[in-house]
Amino acid sequence: MFVSKALGVNEENHLTIGGMDCVELAKEYGTPLYVFDENEIRGNMRIYADNLKKHYGDNGLILYASKAFCCKKMYKIAKEEGLGIDVVSGGELYTAVSSGFPTEKIYFHGNNKTKDELILALNSGVGRIVVDNSFELNMLNDLAGEMGKKADILFRIKPGVDAHTHDFIKTGQIDSKFGVALENGEATEIIEEATKLSNVNLVGFHCHIGSQIFDLEPFLSTAEVMMGFIKEVKEKFGITISELNLGGGFGVRYVESDDPISYDKYMEAVSRKIHELSKKHNLPLPKILMEPGRSIVASAGITLYTVGNIKEIKDVRTYLSVDGGMGDNPRYILYNAEYDFEIANKAGDKKSETVTVAGKCCESGDLLGENVPLQKAQPGDILAVLTTGAYNYSMASNYNRIPKPAAIFVKDGTSKVVIKRETYADIMKNDA
Ligand code: LLP
């Protein structure tokens, strides 16, 4: 009935997440509120880890792409589940290190890492730095030299594969700010450059073709292109590439019509392809890394709001306004992202109405969905937006000086705060 198996309806006709009553959670913690089912997160992590092992053996590692949702608790869970992580900024790296995440399993990404971020990465002893460009390569080599270190690096490669997704979240094509392209020789040039530098050690390649992808084919083409490049690099430079990071991007079900790839099938097909190509190109099997973000946390999260004003504009539409909006979920305004909506205190009722869900920001585009089906609502009801676990809290802002909501985790009948609700004082704390 729901897009995520973490959700259900209880005898009181209330929406549940991880078996807990959403109306009660809203009462206890206030709204807006992000609620995550911890077992769903751990379950998703295990699907990745187990299938990687099943199809590729021990020579692989799943990295949680923590940009999807980052906080101390997430890093603790990733650590407990034996995953590595992808961090993409000094802030994520700092949080991971402060949470006691094993630094050798941290992969540091970014298309414009600053000098301070690289120093932090070198000082923390991150496992790999994924180098984006020649400017960064030279800066890193100089810094590592000054600090008496040698950095293990991957290069971010644009494989030139079209990922069939929203333009803003496509990354593998030549016209992208990320990485070096294969087609125009940039990738070969940067490797040649690296061979002349003594404080970096080229271990592998990384690629990421985009996000919210539903087809298997672009992933397989990418694996093929990358294995071909590994062969070329061996022949040209005599370098054996031992790690291949295939990125993230696996689509999730936001609405009924979304049809994500089964990771079991994906991993089986990718593994087969890599085995075939290793044999054909006479290469050792590389260590495989994958970086799912969205598909680890999206289905585990929902956002609860209190319904305020309901404005019926005759012959136009009905605006149902909630106590949050683009500040806690900018994905509709950015990508026209689709969601499912439920009135949590009437979850089993038929969706007899069509409404436009509006936020409270001073901006007409501040919407969470347009013309969506919903149960008959009234002020004071609790509205749940489903599948908001990824790229919601992590993209939240304080526009209009609205405090960021709290995030709570539920697990086995208990709930606890993992990120506190911001106060007005929090918002003012850096004002001089
Ligand atoms: N690895 C790299 C290098 C990435 O850039 C990303 C996502 C991932 C892994 C994880 O991809 P995922 O498995 O989550 O699709 N804000 C957008 C999504 C941006 C994705 C950025 N990079 C959204 O809300 O849809």
XYZ file of C-alpha atoms and ligand atoms in Angstrom:
457
model
C 0.000 0.000 0.000
C 2.808 2.450 0.800
C 5.957 3.202 -1.206
C 8.154 2.067 1.693
C 7.845 -1.135 3.685
C 8.757 0.828 6.820
C 5.226 2.269 6.825
C 1.844 0.917 7.878
C -1.527 1.823 9.409
C -2.598 0.885 12.970
C -6.029 0.232 14.521
C -6.505 3.939 15.139
C -6.208 4.535 11.411
C -2.887 6.319 12.030
C 0.195 6.066 9.842
C 3.035 4.110 11.445
C 6.753 4.083 10.762
C 8.833 1.216 12.106
C 5.616 0.209 13.928
C 5.334 3.552 15.772
C 2.338 5.865 15.598
C 3.229 9.004 13.609
C 0.497 11.082 15.254
C 1.933 10.268 18.686
C 5.456 11.086 17.469
C 4.250 14.455 16.162
C 2.638 15.133 19.551
C 5.743 14.184 21.469
C 8.393 15.941 19.369
C 6.433 18.676 17.573
C 6.341 19.407 13.855
C 7.868 19.690 11.344
C 9.698 16.513 12.195
C 11.932 14.171 10.229
C 11.381 10.579 11.325
C 13.684 7.730 10.293
C 13.251 4.000 10.776
C 16.681 2.765 11.877
C 15.967 -0.849 10.957
C 15.119 0.210 7.406
C 18.446 2.049 7.113
C 20.395 -0.911 8.449
C 18.380 -3.264 6.234
C 19.222 -1.203 3.136
C 22.911 -1.167 4.067
C 22.852 -4.952 4.435
C 21.223 -5.444 1.034
C 24.215 -3.683 -0.518
C 26.892 -5.339 1.579
C 25.383 -8.836 1.279
C 24.896 -8.675 -2.477
C 28.343 -7.291 -3.098
C 29.755 -10.201 -1.139
C 27.420 -12.720 -2.766
C 28.350 -11.738 -6.307
C 31.868 -10.347 -6.021
C 33.337 -11.909 -2.887
C 35.394 -10.054 -0.309
C 37.249 -7.728 -2.654
C 34.757 -4.899 -2.393
C 33.365 -2.256 -0.073
C 30.110 -0.319 0.097
C 30.579 3.349 0.905
C 27.570 5.222 2.259
C 27.360 8.530 0.350
C 26.763 10.635 3.408
C 25.655 13.754 1.499
C 22.233 12.057 1.403
C 21.869 12.429 5.170
C 24.743 13.216 7.468
C 24.856 13.300 11.257
C 26.812 11.542 13.999
C 24.262 8.751 14.306
C 24.470 7.916 10.580
C 28.240 7.563 10.744
C 27.901 5.346 13.830
C 25.430 3.108 12.025
C 27.629 2.918 8.906
C 30.563 1.970 11.119
C 28.586 -0.718 12.939
C 27.390 -2.151 9.631
C 30.987 -2.373 8.386
C 30.563 0.142 5.561
C 32.968 2.809 4.379
C 31.763 6.340 3.639
C 31.938 8.976 0.939
C 32.367 12.506 2.293
C 32.330 15.546 0.095
C 33.271 18.467 2.295
C 35.281 19.443 5.341
C 32.008 19.531 7.296
C 31.082 15.945 6.489
C 34.646 14.818 7.095
C 34.785 16.620 10.444
C 31.484 15.050 11.525
C 32.637 11.584 10.489
C 35.968 11.868 12.285
C 34.277 13.330 15.390
C 31.868 10.384 15.376
C 34.786 7.962 15.578
C 34.415 6.682 12.020
C 37.487 4.634 10.957
C 39.385 7.118 8.793
C 40.942 4.508 6.504
C 37.444 3.757 5.210
C 36.736 7.390 4.294
C 36.768 8.431 0.629
C 37.040 12.177 0.230
C 35.285 13.627 -2.833
C 34.643 17.095 -4.216
C 35.251 19.043 -7.401
C 36.818 22.025 -5.660
C 38.362 20.929 -2.396
C 40.004 23.796 -0.602
C 43.516 23.783 0.783
C 42.130 23.644 4.335
C 39.960 20.662 3.451
C 42.922 18.809 1.957
C 44.991 19.539 5.058
C 42.153 18.229 7.236
C 41.935 15.104 5.061
C 45.696 14.468 5.233
C 45.816 15.115 8.973
C 42.850 12.826 9.598
C 44.441 10.033 7.577
C 41.510 9.494 5.212
C 41.807 6.297 3.201
C 41.518 7.834 -0.259
C 41.284 11.258 -1.785
C 39.308 11.241 -5.013
C 41.146 13.834 -7.085
C 38.993 15.819 -9.480
C 41.420 17.867 -11.544
C 45.018 18.845 -12.212
C 44.936 21.951 -10.001
C 43.859 19.817 -7.065
C 46.387 17.106 -7.893
C 49.261 19.559 -7.689
C 47.961 21.261 -4.561
C 47.570 17.884 -2.863
C 51.021 16.736 -3.935
C 52.599 19.924 -2.534
C 50.670 19.750 0.736
C 51.413 16.059 1.249
C 55.092 16.802 0.593
C 55.127 19.627 3.168
C 53.406 17.380 5.702
C 55.715 14.421 5.028
C 52.861 12.231 3.783
C 51.952 10.289 0.686
C 48.307 10.425 -0.386
C 46.532 7.404 -1.878
C 44.356 8.758 -4.640
C 41.648 7.864 -7.131
C 40.929 10.007 -10.159
C 37.358 11.012 -10.870
C 36.701 10.037 -14.482
C 33.814 11.147 -16.691
C 33.051 7.988 -18.613
C 30.825 9.762 -21.175
C 27.714 7.712 -20.435
C 24.222 9.238 -20.441
C 22.414 8.341 -17.230
C 18.842 9.148 -18.367
C 17.981 11.281 -15.334
C 17.266 14.927 -14.428
C 19.859 17.281 -15.950
C 20.834 18.729 -12.553
C 21.825 15.312 -11.230
C 23.624 13.932 -14.298
C 27.366 13.874 -13.855
C 29.078 11.435 -16.226
C 28.966 13.414 -19.483
C 31.797 15.562 -20.900
C 29.963 18.808 -20.064
C 30.102 18.321 -16.306
C 31.986 20.177 -13.606
C 33.074 16.861 -12.086
C 36.255 15.029 -13.004
C 38.328 14.535 -16.133
C 36.927 13.217 -19.407
C 38.054 10.191 -21.339
C 36.963 11.348 -24.809
C 39.220 14.397 -25.015
C 42.322 12.885 -23.429
C 42.104 14.801 -20.104
C 42.102 11.552 -18.148
C 45.273 10.285 -19.807
C 46.983 13.654 -19.313
C 46.281 13.763 -15.578
C 47.664 10.250 -15.124
C 50.826 11.212 -16.930
C 51.079 14.212 -14.618
C 50.624 12.008 -11.553
C 53.453 9.693 -12.618
C 55.825 12.636 -12.197
C 54.679 13.510 -8.674
C 56.198 11.828 -5.670
C 53.665 12.491 -2.887
C 50.625 10.899 -4.470
C 50.031 7.251 -5.143
C 47.491 6.399 -7.852
C 45.392 3.490 -6.602
C 42.240 3.660 -8.666
C 39.510 5.365 -10.589
C 36.140 6.687 -9.593
C 33.101 7.466 -11.696
C 29.546 8.465 -10.907
C 27.125 8.972 -13.762
C 24.224 10.550 -11.908
C 21.496 9.963 -9.381
C 17.983 8.455 -9.278
C 18.754 6.076 -12.175
C 16.374 3.227 -13.009
C 18.165 1.505 -15.916
C 20.804 -1.128 -15.573
C 22.282 -0.461 -18.983
C 24.136 2.838 -18.255
C 25.758 1.231 -15.192
C 26.977 -1.698 -17.295
C 28.277 0.579 -20.055
C 30.144 2.550 -17.401
C 31.773 -0.583 -15.997
C 32.797 -1.535 -19.517
C 34.258 1.878 -20.321
C 36.168 1.980 -17.041
C 37.626 -1.511 -17.455
C 38.711 -0.531 -20.967
C 40.447 2.509 -19.553
C 42.163 0.450 -16.856
C 43.572 -1.711 -19.656
C 44.726 1.345 -21.597
C 46.482 2.752 -18.533
C 48.262 -0.539 -17.932
C 49.516 -0.636 -21.505
C 50.473 3.003 -21.719
C 51.947 3.645 -18.280
C 52.533 0.166 -16.852
C 50.285 1.109 -13.903
C 48.013 -1.584 -12.465
C 44.831 -0.005 -11.171
C 43.637 -1.912 -8.136
C 40.428 -0.055 -7.189
C 37.389 0.781 -9.246
C 34.763 2.950 -7.598
C 31.538 2.772 -9.602
C 29.725 5.522 -7.686
C 26.122 5.603 -6.555
C 22.931 6.723 -8.240
C 20.525 3.832 -7.742
C 16.947 5.062 -8.067
C 14.348 4.705 -5.326
C 10.553 4.547 -5.287
C 9.098 7.942 -4.417
C 5.752 7.220 -6.073
C 4.060 4.016 -7.145
C 5.197 4.317 -10.777
C 8.927 4.396 -9.889
C 10.516 1.047 -10.549
C 13.983 0.721 -9.029
C 16.502 -1.915 -10.135
C 16.960 -4.801 -7.733
C 20.456 -4.504 -6.314
C 20.840 -8.263 -6.452
C 20.350 -8.173 -10.238
C 22.507 -5.102 -10.615
C 25.402 -6.581 -8.670
C 25.148 -9.906 -10.427
C 25.296 -8.214 -13.844
C 28.113 -5.820 -12.910
C 30.119 -8.566 -11.318
C 29.733 -10.764 -14.381
C 30.790 -7.903 -16.633
C 33.888 -7.140 -14.575
C 34.929 -10.781 -14.391
C 34.513 -11.097 -18.186
C 36.479 -7.956 -18.910
C 39.275 -8.743 -16.457
C 39.759 -12.014 -18.244
C 39.510 -10.499 -21.700
C 41.935 -7.654 -20.927
C 44.182 -9.866 -18.840
C 43.831 -7.682 -15.750
C 43.629 -8.636 -12.071
C 40.132 -8.207 -10.624
C 39.947 -4.718 -9.137
C 38.559 -4.003 -5.691
C 35.041 -2.704 -6.343
C 33.513 0.198 -4.443
C 29.957 1.485 -4.693
C 28.542 4.644 -3.188
C 24.797 4.487 -2.599
C 23.355 7.452 -0.725
C 19.697 7.963 -1.584
C 18.855 4.255 -1.672
C 20.195 3.754 1.862
C 18.135 6.458 3.567
C 15.307 7.707 1.330
C 12.790 4.953 2.089
C 13.610 5.095 5.812
C 12.488 8.691 6.272
C 9.273 10.693 6.323
C 8.505 14.274 7.284
C 5.565 15.156 9.512
C 3.918 18.569 9.371
C 0.883 20.159 10.957
C -1.757 21.314 8.506
C -2.600 25.010 8.866
C -4.676 27.054 6.499
C -6.564 25.352 3.677
C -7.337 27.849 0.916
C -9.842 26.778 -1.670
C -9.667 29.016 -4.735
C -12.784 28.270 -6.694
C -12.114 26.828 -10.168
C -8.357 27.175 -9.594
C -7.026 24.879 -6.879
C -6.862 24.158 -3.165
C -3.726 25.163 -1.283
C -3.094 23.177 1.865
C -0.366 24.927 3.863
C 1.949 23.243 6.341
C 4.352 24.481 9.014
C 7.479 23.677 6.940
C 8.259 23.704 3.229
C 11.192 24.487 0.970
C 13.404 25.159 3.996
C 13.245 21.511 5.061
C 12.585 20.032 1.610
C 13.766 22.040 -1.414
C 13.466 19.097 -3.810
C 10.147 20.041 -5.381
C 11.286 23.561 -6.090
C 14.627 22.300 -7.441
C 13.705 19.188 -9.401
C 9.907 19.013 -9.465
C 10.438 15.938 -7.315
C 7.373 13.781 -6.762
C 6.256 12.462 -3.382
C 3.381 10.570 -1.850
C 1.379 12.385 0.814
C -0.787 11.014 3.623
C -2.866 12.542 6.372
C -1.254 10.590 9.198
C -4.342 10.663 11.436
C -6.564 9.385 8.565
C -4.065 7.094 6.884
C -6.488 4.339 5.932
C -9.073 6.714 4.423
C -9.593 7.064 0.712
C -7.777 9.924 -0.968
C -10.829 11.810 -2.130
C -9.247 15.258 -2.566
C -6.715 16.878 -4.875
C -4.573 19.546 -3.237
C -1.432 21.585 -3.706
C 0.773 21.330 -0.637
C 2.370 24.686 0.161
C 5.072 25.640 2.625
C 5.202 28.724 4.840
C 8.037 30.593 3.122
C 7.519 33.959 1.529
C 7.832 32.606 -1.978
C 5.150 31.377 -4.403
C 7.285 28.457 -5.530
C 7.494 27.121 -1.986
C 5.494 23.977 -2.671
C 5.964 20.333 -1.769
C 3.671 18.954 -4.448
C 1.005 20.137 -6.865
C -2.369 18.532 -7.514
C -1.645 15.516 -5.372
C -4.265 13.084 -4.102
C -4.934 13.308 -0.374
C -7.459 12.353 2.285
C -9.942 15.085 3.252
C -7.940 17.316 5.594
C -8.629 20.007 8.152
C -6.400 22.380 10.111
C -4.532 20.562 12.869
C -4.218 17.298 10.959
C -0.770 15.762 10.595
C 0.500 15.584 7.030
C 3.183 13.035 6.226
C 5.413 13.365 3.179
C 6.885 9.963 2.423
C 10.389 8.967 1.281
C 12.090 12.122 2.507
C 15.066 10.388 4.131
C 17.572 11.469 1.472
C 18.578 14.979 0.439
C 16.016 16.653 2.669
C 17.687 17.382 5.997
C 21.030 17.563 4.198
C 19.722 20.249 1.827
C 17.694 22.163 4.410
C 18.185 25.896 4.894
C 17.133 28.628 7.289
C 15.405 30.719 4.626
C 13.063 33.211 6.291
C 14.952 32.383 9.497
C 12.876 29.296 10.001
C 14.638 26.875 12.369
C 15.512 23.436 10.995
C 13.271 20.649 12.305
C 14.442 17.890 14.612
C 15.310 14.448 13.254
C 14.375 11.396 15.278
C 15.093 7.686 14.830
C 12.617 4.978 15.738
C 13.724 1.444 16.424
C 11.968 -1.551 17.970
C 9.254 0.494 19.677
C 11.461 3.333 20.922
C 12.264 6.763 19.550
C 15.113 9.193 20.091
C 16.360 12.519 18.839
C 19.425 12.316 16.588
C 19.447 15.983 15.587
C 17.832 18.533 17.881
C 15.286 21.042 16.637
C 16.907 24.416 16.078
C 15.783 27.287 18.274
C 15.547 30.962 17.376
C 18.667 31.446 19.518
C 20.516 28.835 17.393
C 19.652 30.811 14.303
C 21.003 33.997 15.817
C 24.114 32.535 17.365
C 26.536 33.675 14.690
C 25.152 37.184 14.343
C 27.843 39.621 15.477
N 28.919 9.384 -5.262
C 29.076 10.614 -5.776
C 30.382 11.038 -6.239
C 27.987 11.484 -5.866
O 28.150 12.686 -6.397
C 26.730 11.067 -5.363
C 25.575 11.965 -5.413
C 26.621 9.781 -4.817
C 27.733 8.963 -4.791
C 25.336 9.255 -4.253
O 24.346 9.154 -5.197
P 22.917 8.525 -4.800
O 23.145 7.061 -4.552
O 22.466 9.232 -3.594
O 22.068 8.803 -5.970
N 20.368 16.518 -4.313
C 19.950 15.598 -5.361
C 20.919 14.457 -5.514
C 22.334 14.891 -5.755
C 23.277 13.728 -5.837
C 24.674 14.198 -5.737
N 25.653 13.174 -5.789
C 18.526 15.121 -5.064
O 17.951 15.534 -4.064
O 17.959 14.359 -5.843
